[in-house]
């Protein structure tokens, strides 16, 4: 993996819109092996042709991401996905119910799958999802190939939910940014590994556990999946520069307070994830608000978030962000 010093200084990537002509331009950049940041309903992705090993390698370089951490391949629909992976009846039902949408399926890779081994980190499985964003679905159809896309942020940092966030983090390391507006969900997709009759949740995300369990029954924890790992579930992840203090019911000098619902007596929130206590609204605001408070504070106290519904994904991201900021050397990461 190259570090910053080995990357030649580059111009800031152009930010374009989502007209047919602009999407055609983005498709030609991807087909030529370039990197394009794309909007999805969850977070912005950093897209490349998943079948082009050199292009996939440049995703890892641009993000500073360890290459043992595989990428999600984005497809237009189930028909396209079936060419790359083996779908059990349960996997097919999940895709039919939730695609396009914030559900990633980890499935056995077909022998004929043309996706670069680098994208799947040499694993026998492949992570697939069809994103619910018209521009990016249109782009995948124009490209006619799966696009590999991790979140469009430098490794370990906060995920981007606007084109401006992408430009601030990776603007000089990539070729093009498509501005498709703010991401409505705001946290990454839920990752599921469906087995023969039961399924395992590898990462909580924008599709709540309860919705999936209507189809799968109770979801197992990652430990229950023999041999299936989400290598990217590193403890150090999604981290602001500032120290994060979770489940805070008071605020001390110098700290920012990120509220959820009604703030505690006498505490003036710096920002509020959702004044009406709505978890979907809080998820949509999470990364942008952490980013804003990170600009002005060295320490952020975050109110307790209920673990129900999308709270599971919000708390997962907060705990990983806090784990990093408690460790030595954190401040070098930026
Ligand atoms: O919402 C999302 O999922 C966003 C948007 C851009 O689609 N993408 C995203 O990608 O969050 P990324 O690379 O930040 O996270 C992908 C996760 C990692 O935890 C990785 O380890 C896991 O998916 N993953 C990928 N392929 C896998 C596989 N074959 N088996 C298990 N886990 C896998
Ligand atoms: Mg990520």
Short mmCIF file of C-alpha atoms and ligand atoms in Angstrom, two decimals:
data_model
loop_
_atom_site.label_atom_id
_atom_site.label_comp_id
_atom_site.label_asym_id
_atom_site.label_seq_id
_atom_site.Cartn_x
_atom_site.Cartn_y
_atom_site.Cartn_z
CA UNK A 1 0.00 0.00 0.00
CA UNK A 2 1.31 3.43 -0.89
CA UNK A 3 1.23 6.24 1.61
CA UNK A 4 0.40 9.84 0.78
CA UNK A 5 3.96 10.76 -0.03
CA UNK A 6 4.05 8.29 -2.92
CA UNK A 7 0.90 9.66 -4.53
CA UNK A 8 1.60 12.40 -7.05
CA UNK A 9 -0.18 15.67 -6.21
CA UNK A 10 -3.31 15.92 -8.30
CA UNK A 11 -5.97 18.46 -9.12
CA UNK A 12 -9.21 18.40 -7.17
CA UNK A 13 -11.63 15.98 -8.87
CA UNK A 14 -14.44 17.71 -10.79
CA UNK A 15 -17.86 17.48 -9.14
CA UNK A 16 -20.58 16.69 -11.67
CA UNK A 17 -24.36 16.18 -11.53
CA UNK A 18 -26.59 13.30 -12.58
CA UNK A 19 -27.80 14.22 -16.09
CA UNK A 20 -27.53 11.48 -18.75
CA UNK A 21 -24.50 13.23 -20.26
CA UNK A 22 -22.76 13.47 -16.88
CA UNK A 23 -23.44 9.82 -16.10
CA UNK A 24 -22.05 8.86 -19.54
CA UNK A 25 -18.88 10.77 -18.65
CA UNK A 26 -18.64 8.93 -15.32
CA UNK A 27 -19.16 5.57 -17.07
CA UNK A 28 -16.31 6.28 -19.46
CA UNK A 29 -14.00 7.17 -16.55
CA UNK A 30 -14.87 3.87 -14.84
CA UNK A 31 -14.44 1.83 -18.05
CA UNK A 32 -11.00 3.46 -18.49
CA UNK A 33 -9.99 2.22 -15.02
CA UNK A 34 -10.62 5.48 -13.12
CA UNK A 35 -12.13 6.17 -9.71
CA UNK A 36 -15.52 7.89 -9.38
CA UNK A 37 -17.26 8.78 -6.12
CA UNK A 38 -20.94 7.85 -6.39
CA UNK A 39 -24.01 8.66 -4.28
CA UNK A 40 -25.99 5.84 -2.72
CA UNK A 41 -28.89 5.84 -0.25
CA UNK A 42 -26.45 4.92 2.58
CA UNK A 43 -23.12 6.76 2.14
CA UNK A 44 -21.04 7.87 -0.85
CA UNK A 45 -19.03 5.03 -2.44
CA UNK A 46 -15.68 5.13 -4.23
CA UNK A 47 -16.41 3.20 -7.42
CA UNK A 48 -14.22 1.36 -9.89
CA UNK A 49 -14.73 -1.41 -12.46
CA UNK A 50 -14.78 -4.50 -10.22
CA UNK A 51 -13.44 -6.66 -13.05
CA UNK A 52 -10.31 -4.48 -13.52
CA UNK A 53 -7.63 -5.49 -11.01
CA UNK A 54 -5.56 -2.34 -11.48
CA UNK A 55 -8.59 -0.12 -10.95
CA UNK A 56 -9.54 -2.06 -7.81
CA UNK A 57 -5.96 -1.74 -6.55
CA UNK A 58 -6.21 2.03 -6.92
CA UNK A 59 -9.27 2.06 -4.61
CA UNK A 60 -7.15 0.55 -1.83
CA UNK A 61 -4.33 3.03 -2.52
CA UNK A 62 -6.60 6.08 -2.60
CA UNK A 63 -8.27 5.11 0.69
CA UNK A 64 -5.12 3.80 2.40
CA UNK A 65 -7.18 0.66 3.03
CA UNK A 66 -5.61 -2.69 3.93
CA UNK A 67 -6.05 -5.01 0.94
CA UNK A 68 -7.19 -7.90 3.15
CA UNK A 69 -10.44 -5.99 3.67
CA UNK A 70 -12.68 -6.89 0.70
CA UNK A 71 -15.05 -4.54 -1.13
CA UNK A 72 -18.78 -4.65 -1.81
CA UNK A 73 -19.64 -5.12 -5.50
CA UNK A 74 -22.63 -3.07 -6.60
CA UNK A 75 -25.01 -4.48 -9.19
CA UNK A 76 -28.04 -3.14 -11.07
CA UNK A 77 -30.34 -5.98 -10.00
CA UNK A 78 -30.70 -9.60 -8.95
CA UNK A 79 -30.30 -10.91 -12.50
CA UNK A 80 -26.87 -9.29 -12.74
CA UNK A 81 -25.91 -10.56 -9.27
CA UNK A 82 -26.81 -14.17 -10.10
CA UNK A 83 -23.98 -14.26 -12.65
CA UNK A 84 -21.43 -13.62 -9.89
CA UNK A 85 -22.67 -15.59 -6.87
CA UNK A 86 -24.70 -18.64 -5.94
CA UNK A 87 -28.06 -17.63 -4.48
CA UNK A 88 -29.78 -20.02 -2.09
CA UNK A 89 -33.59 -19.73 -2.02
CA UNK A 90 -33.27 -17.61 1.16
CA UNK A 91 -30.68 -15.31 -0.45
CA UNK A 92 -32.95 -14.85 -3.44
CA UNK A 93 -35.92 -13.99 -1.23
CA UNK A 94 -33.83 -11.39 0.60
CA UNK A 95 -32.68 -9.78 -2.64
CA UNK A 96 -36.21 -9.79 -4.07
CA UNK A 97 -37.59 -8.16 -0.94
CA UNK A 98 -34.88 -5.56 -0.20
CA UNK A 99 -33.10 -4.69 -3.49
CA UNK A 100 -32.50 -2.06 -4.52
CA UNK A 101 -31.78 -1.07 -0.92
CA UNK A 102 -29.34 -1.01 2.00
CA UNK A 103 -28.78 -4.77 2.28
CA UNK A 104 -25.48 -6.43 1.34
CA UNK A 105 -25.44 -10.20 0.83
CA UNK A 106 -22.27 -12.24 1.33
CA UNK A 107 -22.61 -15.30 -0.91
CA UNK A 108 -20.48 -18.07 -2.42
CA UNK A 109 -18.58 -16.69 -5.41
CA UNK A 110 -19.18 -18.51 -8.72
CA UNK A 111 -16.11 -20.02 -10.40
CA UNK A 112 -16.97 -17.97 -13.51
CA UNK A 113 -17.26 -14.68 -11.58
CA UNK A 114 -15.23 -12.05 -13.47
CA UNK A 115 -14.70 -9.83 -10.41
CA UNK A 116 -11.03 -9.22 -9.55
CA UNK A 117 -9.74 -11.44 -6.72
CA UNK A 118 -8.38 -8.28 -5.17
CA UNK A 119 -11.93 -6.92 -4.72
CA UNK A 120 -12.91 -10.04 -2.77
CA UNK A 121 -9.50 -10.26 -1.03
CA UNK A 122 -9.08 -13.82 -2.28
CA UNK A 123 -12.11 -15.06 -0.31
CA UNK A 124 -14.41 -17.80 -1.68
CA UNK A 125 -17.33 -15.41 -1.06
CA UNK A 126 -18.45 -12.10 -2.59
CA UNK A 127 -20.41 -9.20 -1.05
CA UNK A 128 -23.14 -7.90 -3.38
CA UNK A 129 -25.69 -5.14 -3.18
CA UNK A 130 -27.97 -3.14 -5.45
CA UNK A 131 -28.01 0.47 -4.20
CA UNK A 132 -31.25 2.46 -4.14
CA UNK A 133 -30.08 5.56 -5.98
CA UNK A 134 -31.26 6.21 -9.54
CA UNK A 135 -28.01 7.88 -10.68
CA UNK A 136 -25.79 5.06 -9.47
CA UNK A 137 -28.11 2.33 -10.76
CA UNK A 138 -28.08 4.15 -14.11
CA UNK A 139 -24.28 4.32 -13.99
CA UNK A 140 -23.97 0.57 -13.31
CA UNK A 141 -26.25 -0.15 -16.27
CA UNK A 142 -24.14 2.12 -18.52
CA UNK A 143 -20.92 0.46 -17.37
CA UNK A 144 -22.52 -2.98 -17.80
CA UNK A 145 -20.21 -4.45 -15.13
CA UNK A 146 -20.29 -4.66 -11.35
CA UNK A 147 -18.72 -1.69 -9.61
CA UNK A 148 -16.63 -2.23 -6.51
CA UNK A 149 -17.24 0.57 -4.02
CA UNK A 150 -16.21 0.97 -0.40
CA UNK A 151 -17.29 4.10 1.42
CA UNK A 152 -15.55 7.12 -0.17
CA UNK A 153 -13.43 8.18 2.80
CA UNK A 154 -9.81 7.72 3.82
CA UNK A 155 -9.60 4.40 5.70
CA UNK A 156 -10.81 4.52 9.33
CA UNK A 157 -12.29 8.03 9.07
CA UNK A 158 -15.94 9.11 9.08
CA UNK A 159 -17.99 7.98 6.08
CA UNK A 160 -19.13 10.72 3.65
CA UNK A 161 -22.80 11.54 3.26
CA UNK A 162 -22.38 14.51 0.88
CA UNK A 163 -20.25 15.20 -2.20
CA UNK A 164 -18.48 17.94 -0.21
CA UNK A 165 -17.39 15.37 2.42
CA UNK A 166 -15.92 13.23 -0.37
CA UNK A 167 -14.08 16.19 -1.86
CA UNK A 168 -12.62 17.12 1.54
CA UNK A 169 -11.27 13.61 2.20
CA UNK A 170 -10.33 12.15 -1.19
CA UNK A 171 -10.76 15.03 -3.67
CA UNK A 172 -7.14 14.96 -4.81
CA UNK A 173 -6.83 11.18 -5.06
CA UNK A 174 -9.73 10.35 -7.37
CA UNK A 175 -10.93 11.26 -10.86
CA UNK A 176 -14.54 12.39 -10.53
CA UNK A 177 -17.28 13.00 -7.95
CA UNK A 178 -20.99 12.64 -8.79
CA UNK A 179 -23.11 14.90 -6.58
CA UNK A 180 -26.41 13.10 -6.04
CA UNK A 181 -27.40 15.05 -2.92
CA UNK A 182 -27.20 14.10 0.76
CA UNK A 183 -27.51 10.36 1.48
CA UNK A 184 -30.97 9.76 3.00
CA UNK A 185 -30.04 6.78 5.22
CA UNK A 186 -26.65 8.06 6.41
CA UNK A 187 -25.16 4.78 7.69
CA UNK A 188 -23.78 1.89 5.65
CA UNK A 189 -25.78 -1.11 4.47
CA UNK A 190 -26.58 -4.05 6.73
CA UNK A 191 -24.40 -7.05 5.80
CA UNK A 192 -25.99 -10.51 5.94
CA UNK A 193 -24.55 -13.94 5.17
CA UNK A 194 -27.55 -16.16 4.43
CA UNK A 195 -26.88 -19.86 4.99
CA UNK A 196 -29.07 -22.77 3.93
CA UNK A 197 -31.94 -21.90 6.26
CA UNK A 198 -30.55 -19.42 8.82
CA UNK A 199 -28.65 -16.16 8.32
CA UNK A 200 -25.96 -14.25 10.17
CA UNK A 201 -25.60 -10.48 10.56
CA UNK A 202 -22.00 -9.47 9.84
CA UNK A 203 -22.58 -5.70 10.19
CA UNK A 204 -25.61 -3.80 11.52
CA UNK A 205 -26.63 -1.06 9.13
CA UNK A 206 -29.34 0.99 7.48
CA UNK A 207 -31.78 -1.90 7.21
CA UNK A 208 -32.99 -2.69 10.73
CA UNK A 209 -32.55 -6.21 12.11
CA UNK A 210 -36.29 -6.66 12.74
CA UNK A 211 -37.16 -6.09 9.06
CA UNK A 212 -34.72 -8.77 7.94
CA UNK A 213 -35.77 -11.21 10.66
CA UNK A 214 -39.32 -11.19 9.25
CA UNK A 215 -37.84 -13.23 6.39
CA UNK A 216 -34.93 -15.03 8.03
CA UNK A 217 -36.02 -15.66 11.60
CA UNK A 218 -33.55 -14.70 14.35
CA UNK A 219 -30.21 -13.58 12.89
CA UNK A 220 -27.06 -15.14 14.31
CA UNK A 221 -24.01 -13.20 15.49
CA UNK A 222 -20.90 -13.26 13.25
CA UNK A 223 -19.30 -15.94 15.48
CA UNK A 224 -22.11 -18.27 14.40
CA UNK A 225 -20.96 -18.16 10.79
CA UNK A 226 -18.38 -20.87 10.36
CA UNK A 227 -15.62 -19.47 8.20
CA UNK A 228 -17.46 -16.29 7.27
CA UNK A 229 -15.95 -13.10 8.52
CA UNK A 230 -16.49 -9.45 7.74
CA UNK A 231 -12.83 -8.55 7.82
CA UNK A 232 -13.75 -4.87 7.80
CA UNK A 233 -15.44 -5.06 11.18
CA UNK A 234 -12.28 -3.71 12.74
CA UNK A 235 -12.62 -2.17 16.14
CA UNK A 236 -10.88 0.98 14.85
CA UNK A 237 -13.26 2.57 12.38
CA UNK A 238 -15.59 5.47 11.67
CA UNK A 239 -13.46 7.74 13.82
CA UNK A 240 -13.47 11.48 14.19
CA UNK A 241 -10.23 13.16 15.30
CA UNK A 242 -11.91 14.25 18.53
CA UNK A 243 -12.29 12.01 21.57
CA UNK A 244 -15.81 10.49 21.72
CA UNK A 245 -17.55 9.98 25.07
CA UNK A 246 -20.69 7.84 24.72
CA UNK A 247 -23.89 7.57 26.77
CA UNK A 248 -23.25 11.04 28.17
CA UNK A 249 -25.94 12.55 30.38
CA UNK A 250 -23.97 15.68 31.24
CA UNK A 251 -21.33 17.81 29.57
CA UNK A 252 -18.02 19.02 30.95
CA UNK A 253 -15.97 22.09 30.04
CA UNK A 254 -14.79 22.22 26.45
CA UNK A 255 -16.83 19.23 25.31
CA UNK A 256 -19.37 19.45 22.51
CA UNK A 257 -22.70 17.78 23.31
CA UNK A 258 -24.40 15.77 20.57
CA UNK A 259 -27.97 15.24 21.75
CA UNK A 260 -30.68 12.76 20.79
CA UNK A 261 -34.23 13.70 21.75
CA UNK A 262 -34.72 16.06 24.67
CA UNK A 263 -31.34 17.09 26.15
CA UNK A 264 -30.69 16.59 29.89
CA UNK A 265 -31.73 19.42 32.28
CA UNK A 266 -29.42 22.38 31.95
CA UNK A 267 -27.43 21.03 28.99
CA UNK A 268 -27.44 23.11 25.80
CA UNK A 269 -26.78 20.70 22.91
CA UNK A 270 -24.19 21.74 20.34
CA UNK A 271 -26.19 19.75 17.79
CA UNK A 272 -29.12 17.33 18.03
CA UNK A 273 -29.22 14.09 15.99
CA UNK A 274 -33.01 14.17 16.19
CA UNK A 275 -34.87 16.54 18.52
CA UNK A 276 -37.98 14.34 18.16
CA UNK A 277 -36.02 11.17 18.99
CA UNK A 278 -36.38 9.59 15.54
CA UNK A 279 -33.67 6.98 14.87
CA UNK A 280 -33.87 7.21 11.07
CA UNK A 281 -33.36 10.98 11.28
CA UNK A 282 -30.46 10.42 13.71
CA UNK A 283 -28.78 7.92 11.36
CA UNK A 284 -29.07 10.36 8.46
CA UNK A 285 -27.43 13.11 10.55
CA UNK A 286 -24.80 11.00 12.35
CA UNK A 287 -21.66 11.33 10.23
CA UNK A 288 -22.33 14.92 9.11
CA UNK A 289 -22.87 16.10 12.71
CA UNK A 290 -19.80 14.27 14.03
CA UNK A 291 -17.81 15.89 11.23
CA UNK A 292 -19.14 19.37 12.08
CA UNK A 293 -18.36 19.01 15.81
CA UNK A 294 -14.95 17.50 15.03
CA UNK A 295 -14.04 20.78 13.29
CA UNK A 296 -14.48 22.83 16.42
CA UNK A 297 -13.97 20.51 19.42
CA UNK A 298 -11.38 18.05 20.76
CA UNK A 299 -13.97 16.09 22.69
CA UNK A 300 -17.56 15.16 21.85
CA UNK A 301 -20.05 13.82 24.41
CA UNK A 302 -22.86 11.83 22.77
CA UNK A 303 -26.24 11.23 24.40
CA UNK A 304 -27.44 7.63 24.90
CA UNK A 305 -29.06 6.17 21.77
CA UNK A 306 -31.61 3.36 22.16
CA UNK A 307 -30.37 0.04 20.75
CA UNK A 308 -33.65 -0.66 18.89
CA UNK A 309 -34.18 -0.36 15.12
CA UNK A 310 -31.50 1.76 13.44
CA UNK A 311 -30.04 2.44 16.90
CA UNK A 312 -28.09 -0.82 16.56
CA UNK A 313 -26.14 0.57 13.57
CA UNK A 314 -25.75 4.05 15.11
CA UNK A 315 -24.33 2.59 18.34
CA UNK A 316 -22.04 0.24 16.38
CA UNK A 317 -20.51 3.20 14.50
CA UNK A 318 -20.22 5.30 17.67
CA UNK A 319 -18.47 2.50 19.60
CA UNK A 320 -15.96 1.98 16.81
CA UNK A 321 -15.32 5.71 16.56
CA UNK A 322 -14.82 5.87 20.34
CA UNK A 323 -12.54 2.81 20.37
CA UNK A 324 -10.17 4.51 18.00
CA UNK A 325 -10.15 7.84 19.71
CA UNK A 326 -9.19 6.21 23.01
CA UNK A 327 -6.02 4.75 21.58
CA UNK A 328 -2.56 6.26 21.40
CA UNK A 329 -1.49 7.87 18.19
CA UNK A 330 -5.02 8.54 17.05
CA UNK A 331 -4.27 12.08 16.16
CA UNK A 332 -1.76 10.99 13.53
CA UNK A 333 -4.48 9.28 11.54
CA UNK A 334 -5.71 12.44 9.90
O1 LIG B 1 -23.58 1.09 2.40
C1 LIG B 1 -22.56 0.50 2.11
O2 LIG B 1 -22.41 -0.72 2.31
C2 LIG B 1 -21.43 1.32 1.47
C3 LIG B 1 -21.95 1.85 0.13
C4 LIG B 1 -20.89 2.59 -0.64
O3 LIG B 1 -22.47 0.79 -0.62
N1 LIG B 1 -20.25 0.56 1.30
C5 LIG B 1 -19.47 0.18 2.36
O4 LIG B 1 -18.32 -0.49 1.99
O5 LIG B 1 -19.73 0.41 3.51
P1 LIG B 1 -17.09 -0.72 2.96
O6 LIG B 1 -15.99 -1.21 2.08
O7 LIG B 1 -16.80 0.49 3.73
O8 LIG B 1 -17.55 -1.92 3.84
C6 LIG B 1 -17.67 -3.21 3.26
C7 LIG B 1 -17.74 -4.24 4.33
C8 LIG B 1 -16.43 -4.44 5.05
O9 LIG B 1 -16.71 -4.60 6.42
C9 LIG B 1 -15.89 -5.74 4.44
O10 LIG B 1 -15.03 -6.42 5.29
C10 LIG B 1 -17.19 -6.48 4.21
O11 LIG B 1 -18.06 -5.50 3.73
N2 LIG B 1 -17.05 -7.51 3.17
C11 LIG B 1 -16.82 -7.33 1.86
N3 LIG B 1 -16.71 -8.51 1.21
C12 LIG B 1 -16.88 -9.48 2.13
C13 LIG B 1 -16.90 -10.91 2.12
N4 LIG B 1 -16.68 -11.59 0.99
N5 LIG B 1 -17.12 -11.56 3.27
C14 LIG B 1 -17.34 -10.88 4.41
N6 LIG B 1 -17.33 -9.53 4.50
C15 LIG B 1 -17.12 -8.84 3.39
MG1 LIG B 2 -16.22 2.09 5.13
#
